[in-house]
C-alpha atoms as a PDB file:
ATOM      1  CA  HIS A   1    -104.959-161.718-156.334  1.00  0.00           C
ATOM      2  CA  LEU A   2    -102.139-161.430-154.191  1.00  0.00           C
ATOM      3  CA  LEU A   3    -104.247-161.873-150.774  1.00  0.00           C
ATOM      4  CA  LEU A   4    -105.922-165.184-152.348  1.00  0.00           C
ATOM      5  CA  PRO A   5    -103.285-166.946-154.543  1.00  0.00           C
ATOM      6  CA  TRP A   6    -106.072-169.979-154.599  1.00  0.00           C
ATOM      7  CA  VAL A   7    -107.911-167.367-156.327  1.00  0.00           C
ATOM      8  CA  SER A   8    -105.284-167.096-158.458  1.00  0.00           C
ATOM      9  CA  ASP A   9    -104.798-170.113-160.049  1.00  0.00           C
ATOM     10  CA  LEU A  10    -108.118-171.022-159.796  1.00  0.00           C
ATOM     11  CA  VAL A  11    -108.525-168.395-162.440  1.00  0.00           C
ATOM     12  CA  ARG A  12    -105.457-169.142-164.504  1.00  0.00           C
ATOM     13  CA  HIS A  13    -106.428-173.124-164.696  1.00  0.00           C
ATOM     14  CA  PRO A  14    -106.513-174.183-168.002  1.00  0.00           C
ATOM     15  CA  CYS A  15    -109.676-175.490-167.637  1.00  0.00           C
ATOM     16  CA  VAL A  16    -111.271-171.733-167.272  1.00  0.00           C
ATOM     17  CA  LEU A  17    -108.944-170.014-169.829  1.00  0.00           C
ATOM     18  CA  ASP A  18    -109.266-172.755-172.676  1.00  0.00           C
ATOM     19  CA  PRO A  19    -112.737-171.737-173.677  1.00  0.00           C
ATOM     20  CA  LEU A  20    -112.444-168.106-172.469  1.00  0.00           C
ATOM     21  CA  GLU A  21    -109.818-168.260-175.013  1.00  0.00           C
ATOM     22  CA  LYS A  22    -111.953-169.825-177.644  1.00  0.00           C
ATOM     23  CA  LEU A  23    -114.577-166.993-176.992  1.00  0.00           C
ATOM     24  CA  ILE A  24    -111.611-164.031-177.571  1.00  0.00           C
ATOM     25  CA  GLY A  25    -108.976-165.434-178.246  1.00  0.00           C
ATOM     26  CA  PRO A  26    -105.715-165.841-176.130  1.00  0.00           C
ATOM     27  CA  ASP A  27    -104.972-162.455-175.277  1.00  0.00           C
ATOM     28  CA  ILE A  28    -106.229-162.350-171.618  1.00  0.00           C
ATOM     29  CA  LEU A  29    -106.403-159.870-169.290  1.00  0.00           C
ATOM     30  CA  ILE A  30    -107.726-161.075-165.878  1.00  0.00           C
ATOM     31  CA  TRP A  31    -109.518-157.731-164.307  1.00  0.00           C
ATOM     32  CA  SER A  32    -110.896-158.520-160.969  1.00  0.00           C
ATOM     33  CA  SER A  33    -112.394-161.286-158.617  1.00  0.00           C
ATOM     34  CA  GLY A  34    -115.605-160.297-156.675  1.00  0.00           C
ATOM     35  CA  TRP A  35    -117.860-162.279-154.472  1.00  0.00           C
ATOM     36  CA  ALA A  36    -121.775-162.169-154.734  1.00  0.00           C
ATOM     37  CA  ILE A  37    -122.620-163.546-150.972  1.00  0.00           C
ATOM     38  CA  LYS A  38    -126.079-164.641-150.256  1.00  0.00           C
ATOM     39  CA  PRO A  39    -126.352-165.857-146.935  1.00  0.00           C
ATOM     40  CA  PRO A  40    -128.695-168.624-146.585  1.00  0.00           C
ATOM     41  CA  ASP A  41    -132.323-168.128-145.431  1.00  0.00           C
ATOM     42  CA  SER A  42    -131.876-164.367-146.391  1.00  0.00           C
ATOM     43  CA  ALA A  43    -134.550-162.002-148.366  1.00  0.00           C
ATOM     44  CA  GLY A  44    -131.184-160.472-150.582  1.00  0.00           C
ATOM     45  CA  PHE A  45    -131.916-161.136-154.125  1.00  0.00           C
ATOM     46  CA  TYR A  46    -129.602-160.331-157.265  1.00  0.00           C
ATOM     47  CA  SER A  47    -132.346-158.698-159.833  1.00  0.00           C
ATOM     48  CA  TRP A  48    -131.839-159.375-163.834  1.00  0.00           C
ATOM     49  CA  HIS A  49    -128.746-157.395-165.266  1.00  0.00           C
ATOM     50  CA  GLN A  50    -126.152-157.511-167.596  1.00  0.00           C
ATOM     51  CA  ASP A  51    -122.413-157.185-165.678  1.00  0.00           C
ATOM     52  CA  SER A  52    -121.241-154.532-169.147  1.00  0.00           C
ATOM     53  CA  THR A  53    -124.200-151.762-168.669  1.00  0.00           C
ATOM     54  CA  TYR A  54    -122.126-151.459-165.534  1.00  0.00           C
ATOM     55  CA  ALA A  55    -117.791-152.589-166.131  1.00  0.00           C
ATOM     56  CA  GLY A  56    -117.378-149.209-167.931  1.00  0.00           C
ATOM     57  CA  VAL A  57    -115.232-151.136-170.386  1.00  0.00           C
ATOM     58  CA  GLU A  58    -115.885-150.779-174.587  1.00  0.00           C
ATOM     59  CA  PRO A  59    -116.624-152.385-176.757  1.00  0.00           C
ATOM     60  CA  ALA A  60    -119.038-154.359-174.377  1.00  0.00           C
ATOM     61  CA  ASP A  61    -118.354-157.478-176.143  1.00  0.00           C
ATOM     62  CA  SER A  62    -114.500-157.204-175.295  1.00  0.00           C
ATOM     63  CA  VAL A  63    -115.825-158.571-171.719  1.00  0.00           C
ATOM     64  CA  VAL A  64    -116.425-162.094-170.414  1.00  0.00           C
ATOM     65  CA  VAL A  65    -117.534-163.447-166.987  1.00  0.00           C
ATOM     66  CA  ALA A  66    -116.769-166.110-166.230  1.00  0.00           C
ATOM     67  CA  TRP A  67    -119.061-166.942-162.863  1.00  0.00           C
ATOM     68  CA  PHE A  68    -118.138-169.275-160.036  1.00  0.00           C
ATOM     69  CA  ALA A  69    -120.618-171.115-157.454  1.00  0.00           C
ATOM     70  CA  LEU A  70    -118.434-172.321-154.875  1.00  0.00           C
ATOM     71  CA  THR A  71    -121.679-173.403-152.559  1.00  0.00           C
ATOM     72  CA  ALA A  72    -124.111-175.923-153.550  1.00  0.00           C
ATOM     73  CA  THR A  73    -126.362-173.445-155.850  1.00  0.00           C
ATOM     74  CA  THR A  74    -130.540-174.799-156.770  1.00  0.00           C
ATOM     75  CA  ALA A  75    -133.491-172.706-157.203  1.00  0.00           C
ATOM     76  CA  GLU A  76    -134.669-172.534-154.347  1.00  0.00           C
ATOM     77  CA  ASN A  77    -132.040-171.108-152.691  1.00  0.00           C
ATOM     78  CA  GLY A  78    -131.219-169.149-155.426  1.00  0.00           C
ATOM     79  CA  CYS A  79    -128.982-169.878-158.769  1.00  0.00           C
ATOM     80  CA  VAL A  80    -128.120-167.783-161.274  1.00  0.00           C
ATOM     81  CA  TRP A  81    -130.428-167.302-164.112  1.00  0.00           C
ATOM     82  CA  TYR A  82    -129.767-166.172-167.789  1.00  0.00           C
ATOM     83  CA  ILE A  83    -131.747-165.382-170.632  1.00  0.00           C
ATOM     84  CA  PRO A  84    -130.420-167.034-173.781  1.00  0.00           C
ATOM     85  CA  GLY A  85    -128.635-164.359-176.380  1.00  0.00           C
ATOM     86  CA  SER A  86    -128.521-162.226-174.103  1.00  0.00           C
ATOM     87  CA  HIS A  87    -124.798-161.737-174.667  1.00  0.00           C
ATOM     88  CA  LEU A  88    -125.629-161.011-177.912  1.00  0.00           C
ATOM     89  CA  ARG A  89    -126.562-157.070-177.799  1.00  0.00           C
ATOM     90  CA  GLN A  90    -126.772-154.950-174.676  1.00  0.00           C
ATOM     91  CA  LEU A  91    -130.382-154.957-173.417  1.00  0.00           C
ATOM     92  CA  SER A  92    -132.036-151.388-171.387  1.00  0.00           C
ATOM     93  CA  HIS A  93    -131.064-151.201-167.926  1.00  0.00           C
ATOM     94  CA  THR A  94    -133.234-149.145-165.340  1.00  0.00           C
ATOM     95  CA  ASP A  95    -131.790-148.355-161.372  1.00  0.00           C
ATOM     96  CA  THR A  96    -134.610-149.943-159.702  1.00  0.00           C
ATOM     97  CA  PHE A  97    -132.864-149.730-155.614  1.00  0.00           C
ATOM     98  CA  MET A  98    -135.132-152.311-154.161  1.00  0.00           C
ATOM     99  CA  GLU A  99    -134.322-152.927-150.645  1.00  0.00           C
ATOM    100  CA  ASP A 100    -133.439-156.348-150.445  1.00  0.00           C
ATOM    101  CA  ASN A 101    -131.558-156.178-154.020  1.00  0.00           C
ATOM    102  CA  LEU A 102    -127.833-157.371-153.494  1.00  0.00           C
ATOM    103  CA  LEU A 103    -126.386-155.003-156.564  1.00  0.00           C
ATOM    104  CA  SER A 104    -125.616-151.687-155.516  1.00  0.00           C
ATOM    105  CA  ARG A 105    -127.751-149.339-157.872  1.00  0.00           C
ATOM    106  CA  GLY A 106    -130.441-152.080-158.119  1.00  0.00           C
ATOM    107  CA  GLN A 107    -129.664-152.697-162.087  1.00  0.00           C
END
């Protein structure tokens, strides 16, 4: 966050931290920021996955991911989908390594 102060400002904004604090309490560590870049009209996709499977943090329920779209997202261009209730338990995963999967392990 030293190289991108606007990202630091964004992730520490009360509109972001206040809802997270209601979920996990006031002791919040901003661990990292990542970029999921999918160029327009590309064949690339992000397959179904749970970040907690690959984050290496125990217990898995001690981590919250806050996701921000910096451009317009629609069903047509690949918005984020989720399975209701999937945050309550760890689901089984299989690494698939599909060619156009933008996740490193096809998780």
